[in-house]
Short mmCIF file of C-alpha atoms and ligand atoms in Angstrom, two decimals:
data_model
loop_
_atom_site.label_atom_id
_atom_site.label_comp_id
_atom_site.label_asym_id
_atom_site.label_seq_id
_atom_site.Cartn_x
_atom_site.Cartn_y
_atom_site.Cartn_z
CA UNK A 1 -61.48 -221.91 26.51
CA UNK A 2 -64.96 -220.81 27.34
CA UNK A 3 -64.54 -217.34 29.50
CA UNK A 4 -67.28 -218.11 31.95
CA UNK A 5 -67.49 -214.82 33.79
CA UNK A 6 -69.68 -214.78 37.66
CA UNK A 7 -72.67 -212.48 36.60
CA UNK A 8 -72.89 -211.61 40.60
CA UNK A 9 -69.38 -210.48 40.60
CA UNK A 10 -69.56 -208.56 36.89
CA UNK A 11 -72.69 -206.55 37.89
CA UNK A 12 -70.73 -205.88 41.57
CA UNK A 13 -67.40 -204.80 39.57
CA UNK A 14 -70.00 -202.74 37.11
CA UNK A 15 -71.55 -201.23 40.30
CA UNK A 16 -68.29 -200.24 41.86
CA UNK A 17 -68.14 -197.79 38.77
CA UNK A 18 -71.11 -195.81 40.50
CA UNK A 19 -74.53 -196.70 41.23
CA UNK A 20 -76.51 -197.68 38.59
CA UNK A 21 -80.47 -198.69 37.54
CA UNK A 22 -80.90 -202.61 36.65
CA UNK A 23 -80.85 -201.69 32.95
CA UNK A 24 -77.78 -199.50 32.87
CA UNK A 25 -76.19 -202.63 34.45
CA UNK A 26 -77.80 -205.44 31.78
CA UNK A 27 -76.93 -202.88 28.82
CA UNK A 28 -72.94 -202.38 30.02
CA UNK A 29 -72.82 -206.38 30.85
CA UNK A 30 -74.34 -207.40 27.63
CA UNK A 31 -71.31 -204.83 25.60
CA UNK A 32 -68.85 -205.82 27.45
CA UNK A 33 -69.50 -209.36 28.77
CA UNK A 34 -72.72 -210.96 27.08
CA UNK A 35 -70.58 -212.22 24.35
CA UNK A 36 -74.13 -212.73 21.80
CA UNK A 37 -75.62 -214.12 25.35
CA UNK A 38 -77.50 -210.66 26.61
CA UNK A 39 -78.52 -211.14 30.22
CA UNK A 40 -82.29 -211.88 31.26
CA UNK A 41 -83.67 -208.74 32.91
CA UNK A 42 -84.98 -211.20 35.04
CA UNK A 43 -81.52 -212.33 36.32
CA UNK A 44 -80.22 -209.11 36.65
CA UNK A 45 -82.95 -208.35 38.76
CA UNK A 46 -82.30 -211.50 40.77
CA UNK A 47 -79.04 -211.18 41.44
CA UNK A 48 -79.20 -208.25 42.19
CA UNK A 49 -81.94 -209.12 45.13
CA UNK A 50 -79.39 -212.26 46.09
CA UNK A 51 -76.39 -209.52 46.07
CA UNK A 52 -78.97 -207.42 48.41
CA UNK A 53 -79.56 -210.19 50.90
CA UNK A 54 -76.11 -210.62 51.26
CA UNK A 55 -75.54 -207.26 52.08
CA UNK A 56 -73.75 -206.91 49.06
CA UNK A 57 -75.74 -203.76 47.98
CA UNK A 58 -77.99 -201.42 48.92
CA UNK A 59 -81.26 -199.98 47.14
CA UNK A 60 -81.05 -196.58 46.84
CA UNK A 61 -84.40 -194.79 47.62
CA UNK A 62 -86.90 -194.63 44.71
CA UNK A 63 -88.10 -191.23 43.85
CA UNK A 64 -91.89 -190.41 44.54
CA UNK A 65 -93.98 -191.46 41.55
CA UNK A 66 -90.95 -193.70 39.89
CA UNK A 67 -91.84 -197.86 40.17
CA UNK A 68 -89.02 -200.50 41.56
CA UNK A 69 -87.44 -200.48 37.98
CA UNK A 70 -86.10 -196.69 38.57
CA UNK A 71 -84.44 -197.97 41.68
CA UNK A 72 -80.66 -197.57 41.90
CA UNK A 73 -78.30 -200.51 43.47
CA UNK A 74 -75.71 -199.14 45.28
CA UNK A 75 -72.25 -201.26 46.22
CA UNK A 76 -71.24 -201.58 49.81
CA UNK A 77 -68.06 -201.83 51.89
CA UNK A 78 -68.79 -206.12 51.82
CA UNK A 79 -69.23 -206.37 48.22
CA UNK A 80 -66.58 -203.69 47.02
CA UNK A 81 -63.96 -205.92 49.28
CA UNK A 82 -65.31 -209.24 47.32
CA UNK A 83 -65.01 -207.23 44.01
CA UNK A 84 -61.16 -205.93 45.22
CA UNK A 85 -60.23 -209.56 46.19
CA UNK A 86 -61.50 -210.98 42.51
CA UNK A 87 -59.88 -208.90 40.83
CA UNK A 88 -56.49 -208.80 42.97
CA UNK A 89 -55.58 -212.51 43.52
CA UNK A 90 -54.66 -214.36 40.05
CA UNK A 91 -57.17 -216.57 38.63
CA UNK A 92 -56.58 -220.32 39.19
CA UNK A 93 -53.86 -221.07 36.31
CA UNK A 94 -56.60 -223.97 34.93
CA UNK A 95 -54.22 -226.82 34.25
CA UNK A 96 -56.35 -227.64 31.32
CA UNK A 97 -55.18 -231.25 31.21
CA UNK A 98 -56.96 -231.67 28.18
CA UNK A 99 -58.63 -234.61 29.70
CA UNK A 100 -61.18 -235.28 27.20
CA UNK A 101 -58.68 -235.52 24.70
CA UNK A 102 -55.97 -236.81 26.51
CA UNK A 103 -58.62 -239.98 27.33
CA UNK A 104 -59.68 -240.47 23.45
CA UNK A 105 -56.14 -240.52 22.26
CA UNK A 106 -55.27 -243.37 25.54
CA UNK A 107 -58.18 -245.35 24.45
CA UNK A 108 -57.67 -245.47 20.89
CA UNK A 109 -54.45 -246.09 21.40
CA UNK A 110 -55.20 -249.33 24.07
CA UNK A 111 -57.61 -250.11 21.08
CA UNK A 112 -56.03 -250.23 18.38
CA UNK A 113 -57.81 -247.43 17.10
CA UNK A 114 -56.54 -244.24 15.10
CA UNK A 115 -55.44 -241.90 17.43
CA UNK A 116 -53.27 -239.67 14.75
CA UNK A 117 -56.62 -239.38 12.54
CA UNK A 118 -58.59 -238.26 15.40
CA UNK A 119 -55.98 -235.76 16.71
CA UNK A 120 -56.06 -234.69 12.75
CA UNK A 121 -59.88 -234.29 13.02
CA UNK A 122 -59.23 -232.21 16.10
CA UNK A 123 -56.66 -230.61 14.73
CA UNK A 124 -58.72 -229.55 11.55
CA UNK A 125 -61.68 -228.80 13.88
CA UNK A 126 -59.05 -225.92 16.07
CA UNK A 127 -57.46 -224.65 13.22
CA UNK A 128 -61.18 -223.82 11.91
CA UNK A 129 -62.53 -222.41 14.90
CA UNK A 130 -59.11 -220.52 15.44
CA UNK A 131 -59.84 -219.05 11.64
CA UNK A 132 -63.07 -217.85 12.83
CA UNK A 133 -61.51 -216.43 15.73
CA UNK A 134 -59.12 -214.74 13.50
CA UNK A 135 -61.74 -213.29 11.16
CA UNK A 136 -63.43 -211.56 14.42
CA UNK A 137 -60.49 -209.60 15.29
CA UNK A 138 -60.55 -207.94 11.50
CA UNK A 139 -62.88 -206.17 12.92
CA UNK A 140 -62.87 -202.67 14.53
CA UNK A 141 -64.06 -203.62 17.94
CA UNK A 142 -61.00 -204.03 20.49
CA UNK A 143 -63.17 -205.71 23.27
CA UNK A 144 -63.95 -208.36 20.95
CA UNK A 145 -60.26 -208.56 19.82
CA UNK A 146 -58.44 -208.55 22.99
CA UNK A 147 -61.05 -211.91 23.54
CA UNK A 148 -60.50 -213.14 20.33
CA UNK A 149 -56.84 -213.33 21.30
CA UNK A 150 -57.70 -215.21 23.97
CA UNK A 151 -58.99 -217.83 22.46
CA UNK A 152 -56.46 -218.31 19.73
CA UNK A 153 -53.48 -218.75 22.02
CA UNK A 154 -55.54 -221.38 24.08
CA UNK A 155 -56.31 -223.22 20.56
CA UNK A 156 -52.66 -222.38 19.44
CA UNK A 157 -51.68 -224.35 23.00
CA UNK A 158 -53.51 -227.27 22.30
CA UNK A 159 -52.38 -227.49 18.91
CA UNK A 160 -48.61 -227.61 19.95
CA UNK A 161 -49.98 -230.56 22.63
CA UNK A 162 -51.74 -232.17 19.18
CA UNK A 163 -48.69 -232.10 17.21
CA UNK A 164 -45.76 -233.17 20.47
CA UNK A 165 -48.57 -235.64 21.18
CA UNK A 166 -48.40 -236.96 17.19
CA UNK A 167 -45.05 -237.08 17.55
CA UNK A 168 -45.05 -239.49 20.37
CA UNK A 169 -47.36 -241.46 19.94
CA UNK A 170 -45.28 -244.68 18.78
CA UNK A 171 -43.64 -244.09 22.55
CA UNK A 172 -46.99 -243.53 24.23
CA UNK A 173 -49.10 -246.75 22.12
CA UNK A 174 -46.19 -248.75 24.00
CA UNK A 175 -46.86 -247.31 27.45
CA UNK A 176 -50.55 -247.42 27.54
CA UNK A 177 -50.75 -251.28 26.05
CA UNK A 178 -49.66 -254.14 27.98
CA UNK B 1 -58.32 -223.48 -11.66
CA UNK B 2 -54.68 -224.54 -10.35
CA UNK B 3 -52.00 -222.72 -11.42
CA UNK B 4 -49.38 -224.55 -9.33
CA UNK B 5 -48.50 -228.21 -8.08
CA UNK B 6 -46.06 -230.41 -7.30
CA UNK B 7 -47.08 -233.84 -8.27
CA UNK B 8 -45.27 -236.70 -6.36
CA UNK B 9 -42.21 -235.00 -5.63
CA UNK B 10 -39.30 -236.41 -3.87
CA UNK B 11 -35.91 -234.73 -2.71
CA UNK B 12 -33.04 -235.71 -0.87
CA UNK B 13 -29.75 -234.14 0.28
CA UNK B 14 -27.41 -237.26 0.12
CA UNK B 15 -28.84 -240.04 2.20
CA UNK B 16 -31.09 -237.46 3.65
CA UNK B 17 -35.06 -237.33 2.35
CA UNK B 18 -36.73 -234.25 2.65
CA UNK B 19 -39.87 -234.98 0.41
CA UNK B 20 -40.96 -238.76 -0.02
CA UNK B 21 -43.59 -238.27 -2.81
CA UNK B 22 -45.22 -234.77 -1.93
CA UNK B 23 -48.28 -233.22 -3.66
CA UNK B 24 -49.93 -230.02 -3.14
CA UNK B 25 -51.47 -227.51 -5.38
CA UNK B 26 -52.77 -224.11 -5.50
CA UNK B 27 -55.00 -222.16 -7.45
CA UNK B 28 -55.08 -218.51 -8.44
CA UNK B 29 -55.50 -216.46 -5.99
CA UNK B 30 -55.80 -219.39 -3.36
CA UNK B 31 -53.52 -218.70 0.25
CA UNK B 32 -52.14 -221.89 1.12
CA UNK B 33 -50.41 -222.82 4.34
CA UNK B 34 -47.61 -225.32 4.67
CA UNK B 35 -47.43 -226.44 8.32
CA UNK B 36 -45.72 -229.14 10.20
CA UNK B 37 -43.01 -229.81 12.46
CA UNK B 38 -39.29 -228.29 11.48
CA UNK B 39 -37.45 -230.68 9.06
CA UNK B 40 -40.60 -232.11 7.95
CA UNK B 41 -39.92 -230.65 4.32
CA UNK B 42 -41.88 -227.68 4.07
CA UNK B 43 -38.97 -225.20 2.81
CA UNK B 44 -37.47 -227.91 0.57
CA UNK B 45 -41.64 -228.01 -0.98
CA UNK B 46 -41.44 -224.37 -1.03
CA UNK B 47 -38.10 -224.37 -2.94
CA UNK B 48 -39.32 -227.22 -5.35
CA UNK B 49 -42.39 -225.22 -6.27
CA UNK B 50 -40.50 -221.80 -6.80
CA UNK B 51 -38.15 -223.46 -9.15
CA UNK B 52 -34.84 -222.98 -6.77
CA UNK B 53 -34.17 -226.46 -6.59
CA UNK B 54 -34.83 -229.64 -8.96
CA UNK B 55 -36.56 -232.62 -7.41
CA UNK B 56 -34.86 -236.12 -7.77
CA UNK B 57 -38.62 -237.30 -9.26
CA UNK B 58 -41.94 -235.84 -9.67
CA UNK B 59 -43.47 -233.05 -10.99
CA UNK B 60 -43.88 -229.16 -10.22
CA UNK B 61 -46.00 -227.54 -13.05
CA UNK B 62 -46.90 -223.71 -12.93
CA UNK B 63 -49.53 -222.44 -15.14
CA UNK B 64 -49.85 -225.72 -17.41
CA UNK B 65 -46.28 -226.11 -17.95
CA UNK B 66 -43.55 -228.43 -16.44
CA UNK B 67 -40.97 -226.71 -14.41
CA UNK B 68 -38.91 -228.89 -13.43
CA UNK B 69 -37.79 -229.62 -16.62
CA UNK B 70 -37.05 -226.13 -17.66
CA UNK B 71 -33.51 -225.38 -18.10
CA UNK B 72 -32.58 -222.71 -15.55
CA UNK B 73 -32.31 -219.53 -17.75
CA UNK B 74 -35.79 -219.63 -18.14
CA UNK B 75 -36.45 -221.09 -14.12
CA UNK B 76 -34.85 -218.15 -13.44
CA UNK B 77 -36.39 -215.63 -15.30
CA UNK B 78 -40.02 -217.41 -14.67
CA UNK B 79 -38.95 -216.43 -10.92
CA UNK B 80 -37.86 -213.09 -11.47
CA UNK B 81 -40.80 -211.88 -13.78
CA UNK B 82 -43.72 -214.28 -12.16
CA UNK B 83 -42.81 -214.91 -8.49
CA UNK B 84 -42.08 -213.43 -5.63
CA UNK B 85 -40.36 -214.09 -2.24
CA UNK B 86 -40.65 -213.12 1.08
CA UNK B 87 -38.09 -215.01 4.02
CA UNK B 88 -37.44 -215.48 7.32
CA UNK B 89 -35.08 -213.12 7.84
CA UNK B 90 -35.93 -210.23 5.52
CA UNK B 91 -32.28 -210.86 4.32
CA UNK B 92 -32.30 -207.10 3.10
CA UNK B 93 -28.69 -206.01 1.28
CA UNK B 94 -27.66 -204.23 4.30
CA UNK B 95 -25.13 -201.93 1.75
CA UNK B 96 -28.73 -200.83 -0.19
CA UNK B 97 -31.23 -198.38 1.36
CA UNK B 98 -34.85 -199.64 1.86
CA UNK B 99 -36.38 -198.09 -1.24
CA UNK B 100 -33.36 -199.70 -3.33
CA UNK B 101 -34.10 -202.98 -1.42
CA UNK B 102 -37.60 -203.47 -2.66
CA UNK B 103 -36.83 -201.82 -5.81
CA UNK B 104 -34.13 -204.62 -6.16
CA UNK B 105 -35.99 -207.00 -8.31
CA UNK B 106 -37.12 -204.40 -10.95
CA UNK B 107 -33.17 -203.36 -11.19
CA UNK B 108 -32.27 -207.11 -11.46
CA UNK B 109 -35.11 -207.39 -14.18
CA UNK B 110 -33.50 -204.57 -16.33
CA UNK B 111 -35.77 -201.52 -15.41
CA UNK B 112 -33.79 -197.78 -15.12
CA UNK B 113 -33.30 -196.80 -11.91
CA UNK B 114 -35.56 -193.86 -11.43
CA UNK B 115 -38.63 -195.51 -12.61
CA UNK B 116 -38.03 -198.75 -10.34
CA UNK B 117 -37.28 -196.51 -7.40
CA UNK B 118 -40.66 -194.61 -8.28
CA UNK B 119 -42.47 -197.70 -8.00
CA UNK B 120 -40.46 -199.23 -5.05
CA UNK B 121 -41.39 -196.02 -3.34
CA UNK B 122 -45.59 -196.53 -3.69
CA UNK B 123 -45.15 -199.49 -1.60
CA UNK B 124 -44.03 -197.51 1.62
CA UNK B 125 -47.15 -196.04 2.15
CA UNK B 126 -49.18 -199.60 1.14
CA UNK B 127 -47.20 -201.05 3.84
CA UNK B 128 -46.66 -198.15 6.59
CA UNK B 129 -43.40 -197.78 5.80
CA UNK B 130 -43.65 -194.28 4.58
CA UNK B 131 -40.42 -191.98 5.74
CA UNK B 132 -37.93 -195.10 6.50
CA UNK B 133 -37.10 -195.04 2.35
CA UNK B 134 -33.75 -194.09 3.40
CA UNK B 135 -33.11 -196.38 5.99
CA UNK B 136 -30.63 -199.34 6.26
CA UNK B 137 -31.65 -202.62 7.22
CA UNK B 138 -29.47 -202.19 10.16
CA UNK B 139 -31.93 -198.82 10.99
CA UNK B 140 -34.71 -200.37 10.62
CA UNK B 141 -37.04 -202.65 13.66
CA UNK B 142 -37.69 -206.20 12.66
CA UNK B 143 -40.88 -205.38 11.65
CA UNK B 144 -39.94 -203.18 9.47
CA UNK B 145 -37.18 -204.90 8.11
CA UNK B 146 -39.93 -207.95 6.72
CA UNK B 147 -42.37 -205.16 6.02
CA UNK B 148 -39.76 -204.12 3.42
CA UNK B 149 -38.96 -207.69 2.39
CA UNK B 150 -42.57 -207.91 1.83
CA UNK B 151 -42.58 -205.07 -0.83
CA UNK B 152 -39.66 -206.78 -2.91
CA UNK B 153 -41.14 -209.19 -3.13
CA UNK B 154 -44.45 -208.10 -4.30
CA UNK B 155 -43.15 -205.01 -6.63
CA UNK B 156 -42.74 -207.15 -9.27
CA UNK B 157 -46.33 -207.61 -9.28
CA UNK B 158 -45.58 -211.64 -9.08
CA UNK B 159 -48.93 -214.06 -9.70
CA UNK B 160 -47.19 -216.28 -6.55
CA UNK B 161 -45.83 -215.04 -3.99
CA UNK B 162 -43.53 -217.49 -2.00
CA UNK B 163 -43.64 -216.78 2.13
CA UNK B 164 -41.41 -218.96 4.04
CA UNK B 165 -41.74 -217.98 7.81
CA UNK B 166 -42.25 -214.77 7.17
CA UNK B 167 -42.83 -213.90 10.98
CA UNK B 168 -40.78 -216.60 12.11
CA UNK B 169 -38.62 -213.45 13.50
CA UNK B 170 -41.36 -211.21 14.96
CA UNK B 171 -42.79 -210.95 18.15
CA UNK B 172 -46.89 -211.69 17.95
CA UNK B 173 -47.92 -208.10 17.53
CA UNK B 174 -45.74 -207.42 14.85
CA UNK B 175 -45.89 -211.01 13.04
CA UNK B 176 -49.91 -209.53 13.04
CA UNK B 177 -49.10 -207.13 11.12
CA UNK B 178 -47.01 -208.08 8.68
CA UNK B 179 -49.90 -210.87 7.42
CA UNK B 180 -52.53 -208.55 7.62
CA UNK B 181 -50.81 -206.66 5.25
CA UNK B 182 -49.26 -209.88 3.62
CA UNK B 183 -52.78 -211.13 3.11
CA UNK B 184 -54.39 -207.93 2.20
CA UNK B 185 -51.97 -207.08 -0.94
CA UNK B 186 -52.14 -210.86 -1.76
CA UNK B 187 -55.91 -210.21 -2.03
CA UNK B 188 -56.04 -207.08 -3.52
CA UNK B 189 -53.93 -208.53 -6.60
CA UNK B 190 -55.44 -211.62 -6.70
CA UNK B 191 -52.40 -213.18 -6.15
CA UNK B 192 -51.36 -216.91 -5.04
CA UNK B 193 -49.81 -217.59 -1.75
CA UNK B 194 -47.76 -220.28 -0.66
CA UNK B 195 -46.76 -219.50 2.81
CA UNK B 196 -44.74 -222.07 4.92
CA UNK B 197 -44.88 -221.14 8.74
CA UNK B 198 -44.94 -224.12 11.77
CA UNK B 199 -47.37 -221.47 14.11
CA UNK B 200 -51.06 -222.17 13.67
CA UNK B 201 -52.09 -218.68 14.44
CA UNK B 202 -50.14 -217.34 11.00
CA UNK B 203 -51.79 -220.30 9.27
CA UNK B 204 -55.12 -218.87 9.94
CA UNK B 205 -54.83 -215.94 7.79
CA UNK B 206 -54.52 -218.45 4.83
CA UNK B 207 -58.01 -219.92 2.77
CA UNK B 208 -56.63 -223.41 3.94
CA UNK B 209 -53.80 -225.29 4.88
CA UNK B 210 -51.96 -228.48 4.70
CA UNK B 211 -49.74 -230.69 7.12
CA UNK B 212 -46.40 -232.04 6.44
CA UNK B 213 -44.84 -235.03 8.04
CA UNK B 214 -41.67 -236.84 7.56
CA UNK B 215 -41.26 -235.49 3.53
CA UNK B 216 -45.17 -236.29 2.49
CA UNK B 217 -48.32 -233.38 2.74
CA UNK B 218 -50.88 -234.37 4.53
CA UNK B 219 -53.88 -232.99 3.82
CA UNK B 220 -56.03 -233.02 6.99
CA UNK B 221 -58.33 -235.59 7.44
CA UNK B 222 -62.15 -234.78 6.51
CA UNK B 223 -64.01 -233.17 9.15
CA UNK B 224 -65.65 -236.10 11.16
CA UNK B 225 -66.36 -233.31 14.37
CA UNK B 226 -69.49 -231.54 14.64
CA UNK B 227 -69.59 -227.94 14.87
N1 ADP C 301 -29.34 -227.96 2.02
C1 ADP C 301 -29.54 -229.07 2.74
N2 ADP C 301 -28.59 -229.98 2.92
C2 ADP C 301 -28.81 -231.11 3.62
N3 ADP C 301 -29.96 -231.42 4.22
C3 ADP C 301 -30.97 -230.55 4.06
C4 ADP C 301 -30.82 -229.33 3.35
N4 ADP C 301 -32.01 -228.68 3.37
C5 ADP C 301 -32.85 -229.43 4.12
N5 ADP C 301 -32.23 -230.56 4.52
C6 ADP C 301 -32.86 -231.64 5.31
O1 ADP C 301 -34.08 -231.98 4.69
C7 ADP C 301 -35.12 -232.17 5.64
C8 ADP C 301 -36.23 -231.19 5.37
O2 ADP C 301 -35.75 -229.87 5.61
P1 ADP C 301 -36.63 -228.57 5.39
O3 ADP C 301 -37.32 -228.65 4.09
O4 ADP C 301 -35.75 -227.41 5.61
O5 ADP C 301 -37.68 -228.71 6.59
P2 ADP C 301 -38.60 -227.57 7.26
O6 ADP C 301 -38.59 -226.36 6.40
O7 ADP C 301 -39.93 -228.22 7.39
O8 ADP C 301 -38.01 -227.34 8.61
C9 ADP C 301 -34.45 -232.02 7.00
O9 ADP C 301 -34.10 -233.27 7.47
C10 ADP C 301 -33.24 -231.17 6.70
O10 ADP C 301 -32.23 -231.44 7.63
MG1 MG C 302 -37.96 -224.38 6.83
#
C-alpha cells in the first residue's frame, strides 16, 4: 500500500529533466513525491554526494563568488541508463500475500478465536481509511488523485480477500485444525 | 433524528429467506450504504424500506408512521410524492426522450406537461447532461443513461432517495461520476440516501455503511484497530 519511492532514483529521474541546484530538486520531490514527508536538505545533499561517487552525476562548476549550495548536479550517461532501466522494466507485481492478516485469521481460527470479528474490525478499519482516501481526491489536485486511486483499489483488493475469506471460513477453520 | 427503519424485518420468496430479522435505520439527510455479498438481501431491504414489497414480519416506519401496514394506495403515493429511485440499469422508457424520462414522475404525479418538462429540463445542466434532452436511451452512453435515471429520480424533490447499484453498470470513471453527483444533489437537498452497492469504493461516498449477511445487517463491529 505504502508507495515507497528510492529518493536516489527520484532526484536522478528529476535530474534527467535538466540540471538542477539541490533545492530545485528537494522543492519538485517534496510536490510531487514527499507525500506530507518533505525531504531533509541534508539528504538531498547526501545523496546527491553518494549519486556523485558513483559516478552517477557530475557537479557542474560553481560560479566565482557563489558557495557549494549554488552548485548544479548534472546526470550522466551511468545514471540516465539506471534511471531508463527503472522506469522501463515493470515493477515487481508485489504478491501482497497479505501475510499479516492471512496469519491472524489462521491463528484465530486454530484458536478458537473470532476470526470473522477481526476481519470485521479490519474491514471497518479499510473502509475508513479508503473514505479518507476518497475525501482527498475531492480535491483539485490530480497528483494527489491519481495516488489516491492507488490506494483505494489496493484497499478495495483486500476487501474482496476479507469478504471471499468470510465466506470460507467454515471450510478453512476445518483445514487449519486438526 | 431517524426518519426511516426497518425494525426486525423478515422476507421470504417461498421456502427462500431473504431477510431473517433485519434492522437498519437512517436519519435525515444521513447516506447509508448497504453492502454485502449478492443474495445476501440487500435489494429485498431496499424494497422493504421503499414500500415495494410487504415483509412477512417486522416493521418499516418512515417519518413516525408504520408502512408496512399502509394499504397500497397510499404506499404508492408516499413513493411517488416522498421517494425517489435510482437502479441498476437506468431502465429509461426507451419510447420517451430523456427530458420526458426524468420528467416522468411529475407526469405520473398529475403535473401538465410543459411545466414538468421545464423542471425536468433544470436537471440537465445539474447533472452535465445539458444538449442530450432529446436523446433516446438507446442514444445515450451508459453514463449518461444513469445520469438521467438519477434526475427522475430526484425531480420529485423526494426526502429519500432509494440507489440500488446505481454504478453496478459503469466502468470506474464513470461510476465516479455519477456519485459525485449522486452525493452532491443528495447533500445539497438534504436528502436521505439509502444506496445498496456490493463495491467498497461506491460505499465510501456514503456517511457510513452497513454489512449484510445471509438476510440479517450487520453493523460492523466497533473499531478495536488503532489508527
Ligand atoms: N423475486 C424473487 N423471487 C424469489 N427469490 C428471490 C426474489 N428476490 C430475491 N430472491 C432471493 O432472496 C435472496 C436475497 O436476494 P436479494 O435481496 O436480491 O439479494 P442482493 O440484492 O443482496 O443480491 C436471494 O437468495 C435471492 O435469490
Ligand atoms: Mg440486489
Amino acid at each position: 500500500m505504502v508507495l515507497r519511492v528510492s529518493v536516489p532514483l527520484t532526484l536522478l529521474g528529476l535530474l534527467e529533466r535538466e540540471p538542477s541546484h539541490g533545492y530545485d530538486l528537494k522543492r519538485d520531490y517534496d510536490t510531487f513525491f514527499g507525500r506530507g514527508k518533505p525531504l531533509p536538505f541534508g539528504q538531498v545533499y547526501s545523496t546527491l554526494a553518494r549519486l556523485a561517487r558513483d559516478g552517477k552525476v557530475v557537479m557542474g562548476d560553481v560560479r566565482p563568488g557563489e558557495g557549494p549550495e549554488r552548485k548544479r548536479y548534472v546526470i550522466t550517461d551511468l545514471g540516465a541508463t539506471e534511471v531508463d532501466t527503472w522506469l522501463t522494466e515493470p515493477v515487481e507485481p508485489e504478491p501482497h500475500l497479505q501475510t499479516v492478516l492471512f496469519a491472524k485469521v489462521v491463528l484465530a481460527l486454530m484458536l478458537g478465536r473470532p476470526a470473522e470479528e477481526y476481519l470485521d474490525t479490519q474491514r471497518r478499519a479499510h473502509l475508513r481509511r479508503m473514505r479518507e482516501l476518497n475525501e482527498i481526491k475531492r480535491g483539485e489536485n490530480l497528483v494527489d488523485m491519481l495516488l489516491a486511486d492507488h490506494g483505494l483499489f489496493h484497499l478495495d483488493a483486500d476487501l474482496r480477500w476479507i469478504d471471499l475469506t468470510v465466506a470460507r471460513l467454515d471450510a478453512l477453520a476445518k483445514a487449519v485444525r486438526p | 433524528m431517524t426518519l426511516i427503519a426497518a425494525k426486525d424485518v423478515v422476507v421470504s420468496f417461498g421456502s427462500t429467506p431473504a431477510l431473517r430479522g433485519a434492522d437498519l435505520s437512517a436519519s435525515r439527510g444521513e447516506i447509508v450504504a448497504i453492502m454485502g455479498p449478492s443474495g445476501s438481501g440487500k435489494s429485498t431491504l431496499l424494497h422493504s424500506l421503499a414500500g415495494i414489497l410487504a415483509p412477512d414480519s417486522g416493521e418499516i416506519w418512515f417519518d413516525g408512521r408504520r408502512v408496512d401496514t399502509m394499504g397500497e394506495p397510499e404506499r404508492s403515493t408516499l413513493r411517488r410524492e416522498r421517494f425517489g429511485f435510482v437502479f441498476q440499469f437506468g431502465q429509461l422508457v426507451p419510447e420517451l426522450t430523456a427530458e420526458e424520462n426524468v420528467a416522468l414522475p411529475l407526469l405520473l404525479g398529475g403535473q401538465r406537461r410543459a411545466a414538468a418538462l421545464r423542471q425536468a429540463r433544470a436537471w440537465f445542466e445539474r447533472l452535465d447532461l445539458e444538449g442530450l434532452e432529446q436523446r433516446r436511451s438507446g442514444e445515450l452512453s451508459g453514463g449518461q443513461a444513469q445520469r438521467v435515471a438519477l434526475a427522475r429520480g430526484l425531480v420529485c424533490g423526494p426526502e429519500i432517495l432509494f440507489a440500488d447499484e446505481p454504478t453496478g453498470a459503469l466502468d470506474s470513471l464513470t461510476g465516479e461520476r455519477v456519485m459525485e453527483l449522486l452525493v452532491a444533489s443528495a447533500r445539497e437537498h438534504g436528502t436521505t440516501v439509502i444506496l445498496v452497492t456490493h463495491e467498497p469504493r461506491v460505499a465510501v461516498y456514503a456517511d457510513r455503511e452497513v454489512i449484510m449477511r445471509d438476510g440479517l445487517v450487520n453493523t460492523l463491529t466497533p473499531d478495536r484497530i488503532g489508527s
